[in-house]
Amino acid sequence: MLEFLTREFPATWRLPLRGWTNDAVNWLLLNYGDVFRGFTETLLQVLLRVERFLSALPWWLVVLLVALLVWHATARSWWTAATLAGLMVLVGSFGLWASMMTTLAIMLVATIFTIVLGIPAGIAMARSDRLKRLFRPLLDGMQTMPSFVYLVPVVMFFGLGNVAAIIATFVYAVPPIIRLTDLGLRLVDKEVMEAADAFGASERQALFLVRLPLAVPTIMAGINQTIMMALAMVVVASMIGARGLGQEVLRGLQRGDVGLGLEAGLAIVIVAVVMDRVTAGYSRRWDHTLEER
Amino acid sequence: MPHLEARRLTKVFGPDPDSVLPLLRDGVGKDEILERTGHTVGLQAVDMTVEPGETFVVMGLSGSGKSTLVRCVNRLIEPTTGTLRLDDTDVLALSSGALRELRRRRMGMVFQRFALLPHRSVLDNVSFGLQVQGVPRAERERRAGAWVERVGLQGYERALPRELSGGMQQRVGLARALCTDPEVLLMDEAFSALDPLIRREMQDELLRLQAELGKTIVFITHDLDEALRLGDRVAVLKDGLLVQVGTPAEIVMHPADDYVRAFVEHVDRSRVLKVRHVMCTAAAGSPLANGSALAEGVRLQANMPLHEALALVASASEAAIVVDTSGRTVGRLDARTALSALVRGHGEPSR
Ligand SMILES: Nc1ncnc2c1ncn2[C@@H]1O[C@H](COP(=O)(O)OP(=O)(O)O)[C@@H](O)[C@H]1O
Ligand SMILES: [Mg+2]
């Protein structure tokens, strides 16, 4: 009767998740390989264009544009703009300018890709409590699952290189933008929503004229988190073939070149700080619930 | 024919409202229903008629169901049972599309905490209703601009709501509601969040606009003074039940029960009551009719507030003559009658 109450876990209780997963992956590769290849090719072309554009810009123009952007985002903080511009020049002086542009290009494409898919997912989640209950454990899983677990299938589907890196970054970095879009939409003042209804706004009008504009600061905070998480993936992404600063860190590791590792690491931190100041700045500037400064 | 008519309008909050209706019919109270079933009674069989152009004030303590009632009118809250008509429209039978159309064109609403769109300028807030209707930008800005001026905010068209004071924000709220030229204006404690002085100013503003516009208004308040000032008729709500409906004078002079009495107890009657409410009417054949004896007495306007009339009759030895706006004698008032009207339990108005 109760023979399974042994010390050892019964060997016959075996859920073949491993087999199922491998079968599913193989089946997908066999039947939809072309779809994945086509997708990879498209994303690669986009990435190449962005990268070519960024590398074609003279370095001083990039520094100037970034400084202007920071200055605008932080409500005219000269000091922040000048400091960050100086830090970018510092990266150039490490001989890492080209790598930084490559990383910036991958980041830009990965972030836009993540946002374009994440915001609609967040909107859907805010509309339906059932979907929210379904999404929550999924998002938790995406954030806590060790990234090495999905690196392998990502490489199988998208090949080694920048596209695989973008997809892996997406998996890791999409949860905050989804979560905060949902939160921002749900946080919109109840009376303001009532007003939209009372004036006969359709669901679409209420979303685009009222809820999304009011959720912008929260969504920007989500974009900020997403970018920060994407930057945390730069080195891991280089393990599956992404070029740029992550590659330099790995090279430093392999050669035991601590100095190179530090320089590349600092460069990543500097990119992160720039991105953080810009997005956090806009998040605050577009928050209409804050008092006028 | 009334403009707006509610019959046995009932709202029960909770998972299974219909199950509670039999209890309500048996007269079980709100508290007992909450205890026994976990359902909250919002409104109980409210009968209400609002005439065209009338300002109908609903008054009651917090939690008495005022917001629920006004939200049932435009179905922001869906009534559990009952009927609701706006002219010939059976409001509760409307499909969601038809309801949206009704809200867009026939009803406007003003909110307690203004509920303005914080990311939009004053002009874009006022024109929101027109935008929802699909009116092209140029036209809606022209029409909204006219309303911004009409509520006294010219020069602030481009300002954001947070840059305005509370009173100015509610002017925007009022302009937004009026901009679509609705038949019915719903105002849920629209002035309750304002300082007393500003509040009075806004009441005056509403009275001024209403004199020009003649909208049908359902005005919610918990403040008796406001109710008496603005209302053509006042309804008193208690635990979702309408306990009394009447003119301000009727409410003050004849409170239907202790709940209403508690409301009106401390009101300054001399300011609420008009001469016509307390005077002795000129019945045919009464001494008044052959007015010669009183010819040189004090003359009072029927609509004069009692506190002004008191100053005049107090010093006169004889009863004053009350005349209507066309100068016709309609009654008389002596100091004793006037005074007794101010004392609780006395001063039945002579009809
Ligand atoms: N959405 C709701 N769910 C449950 N109970 C509610 C809801 N809205 C209002 N109520 C209850 O209905 C009653 C009337 O509320 P309300 O109409 O807001 O009162 P008032 O506006 O007069 O203060 C209160 O007891 C309140 O708790
Ligand atoms: Mg209320």
XYZ file of N, CA and C in Angstrom, chain A residues 189-203 205-206 208-211 213-214 285 287-292, chain B residues 71 74 76 100 103-104 107-109 111-120 128-129 131-133 160 162-163 176-177 180:
180
model
N -5.936 58.114 -10.895
C -6.949 58.555 -9.947
C -8.351 58.097 -10.357
N -9.067 57.512 -9.401
C -10.367 56.933 -9.700
C -11.361 58.001 -10.160
N -11.276 59.161 -9.544
C -12.229 60.211 -9.922
C -11.955 60.721 -11.343
N -10.672 60.771 -11.724
C -10.344 61.204 -13.082
C -10.883 60.188 -14.098
N -10.748 58.913 -13.755
C -11.305 57.878 -14.634
C -12.815 58.003 -14.725
N -13.432 58.299 -13.579
C -14.880 58.507 -13.555
C -15.262 59.665 -14.464
N -14.449 60.736 -14.413
C -14.742 61.896 -15.252
C -14.717 61.488 -16.722
N -13.704 60.711 -17.105
C -13.637 60.268 -18.501
C -14.901 59.495 -18.871
N -15.335 58.602 -17.984
C -16.567 57.840 -18.238
C -17.778 58.764 -18.297
N -17.841 59.702 -17.360
C -19.017 60.567 -17.267
C -19.190 61.413 -18.527
N -18.081 61.707 -19.209
C -18.192 62.485 -20.440
C -18.327 61.593 -21.663
N -18.494 60.294 -21.425
C -18.808 59.385 -22.517
C -17.598 58.913 -23.310
N -16.419 58.925 -22.686
C -15.239 58.432 -23.393
C -15.376 56.927 -23.619
N -14.995 56.470 -24.822
C -14.959 55.039 -25.066
C -13.743 54.475 -24.353
N -13.652 53.146 -24.320
C -12.524 52.540 -23.624
C -11.203 52.986 -24.246
N -10.682 55.811 -25.975
C -10.420 57.217 -25.651
C -9.909 57.360 -24.224
N -10.513 56.608 -23.308
C -10.075 56.685 -21.915
C -8.618 56.251 -21.796
N -6.181 56.274 -24.277
C -5.189 57.116 -24.944
C -5.247 58.578 -24.507
N -6.423 59.057 -24.096
C -6.514 60.465 -23.714
C -6.261 60.676 -22.231
N -6.507 59.634 -21.422
C -6.418 59.834 -19.979
C -5.396 58.907 -19.310
N -5.604 57.600 -19.442
C -4.815 56.695 -18.601
C -3.348 56.638 -19.017
N -1.445 58.815 -20.795
C -0.677 60.025 -20.472
C -0.384 60.149 -18.979
N -1.352 59.749 -18.143
C -1.130 59.883 -16.708
C -0.191 58.803 -16.183
N 10.051 64.702 -14.829
C 9.553 65.891 -15.524
C 8.122 65.722 -16.010
N 5.801 63.993 -14.637
C 4.860 63.641 -13.576
C 4.015 64.859 -13.222
N 2.805 64.891 -13.744
C 1.972 66.081 -13.566
C 1.333 66.150 -12.200
N 1.496 65.088 -11.430
C 0.909 65.138 -10.094
C 1.845 65.853 -9.127
N 3.127 66.003 -9.530
C 4.064 66.708 -8.658
C 3.777 68.206 -8.685
N 4.151 68.866 -7.604
C 4.000 70.316 -7.551
C 4.978 70.969 -8.515
N 4.624 72.140 -8.961
C 5.526 72.921 -9.797
C 6.768 73.289 -8.995
N -24.657 59.116 -9.142
C -23.976 58.256 -10.111
C -24.920 57.261 -10.772
N -26.338 58.865 -14.201
C -25.637 58.638 -15.471
C -25.009 57.243 -15.530
N -22.858 55.712 -13.807
C -21.489 55.381 -13.399
C -21.591 54.257 -12.381
N -23.280 55.864 -23.795
C -22.124 56.728 -24.034
C -22.576 58.001 -24.740
N -24.285 60.273 -22.294
C -23.322 60.960 -21.431
C -22.585 62.048 -22.201
N -22.329 61.810 -23.474
C -21.585 62.790 -24.260
C -22.393 64.046 -24.497
N -25.689 64.907 -20.558
C -25.387 65.065 -19.138
C -23.960 65.544 -18.941
N -23.785 66.452 -17.998
C -22.440 66.888 -17.625
C -22.251 66.622 -16.141
N -21.007 66.493 -15.724
C -20.791 66.168 -14.312
C -19.637 66.984 -13.740
N -17.132 67.222 -10.219
C -16.705 66.309 -9.156
C -16.177 67.044 -7.925
N -16.245 66.343 -6.802
C -15.831 66.943 -5.533
C -14.364 67.364 -5.547
N -13.502 66.454 -6.013
C -12.080 66.805 -6.056
C -11.683 67.213 -7.476
N -12.584 67.812 -8.170
C -12.391 68.441 -9.495
C -12.171 67.433 -10.618
N -11.304 66.414 -10.362
C -11.067 65.367 -11.370
C -10.679 65.944 -12.720
N -9.836 66.977 -12.693
C -9.335 67.517 -13.954
C -8.222 66.611 -14.468
N -7.926 66.754 -15.761
C -6.835 65.978 -16.339
C -5.548 66.762 -16.120
N -4.684 66.268 -15.231
C -3.547 67.086 -14.789
C -2.537 67.377 -15.891
N -2.548 66.576 -16.965
C -1.558 66.779 -18.010
C -2.053 67.714 -19.109
N -3.290 68.220 -18.950
C -3.850 69.055 -20.003
C -4.077 70.473 -19.519
N -12.539 68.768 -23.321
C -12.450 67.297 -23.311
C -13.730 66.630 -23.830
N -14.881 67.106 -23.343
C -16.147 66.502 -23.762
C -16.365 66.607 -25.265
N -13.970 66.856 -27.484
C -12.996 65.980 -28.129
C -13.535 64.547 -28.167
N -14.122 64.132 -27.059
C -14.692 62.791 -26.991
C -15.823 62.632 -28.017
N -16.565 63.732 -28.240
C -17.626 63.690 -29.250
C -17.076 63.642 -30.670
N -1.799 74.950 -16.544
C -2.117 73.583 -16.131
C -2.915 73.646 -14.834
N -2.653 72.287 -11.984
C -1.939 72.409 -10.705
C -1.452 73.828 -10.453
N -1.477 74.675 -11.494
C -1.051 76.051 -11.293
C -2.195 76.938 -10.798
N -16.011 72.697 -18.023
C -15.905 71.437 -18.759
C -17.275 70.767 -18.862
N -18.027 70.809 -17.737
C -19.339 70.164 -17.745
C -20.325 70.919 -18.635
N -20.334 71.026 -23.272
C -21.050 70.189 -24.227
C -22.527 70.572 -24.285
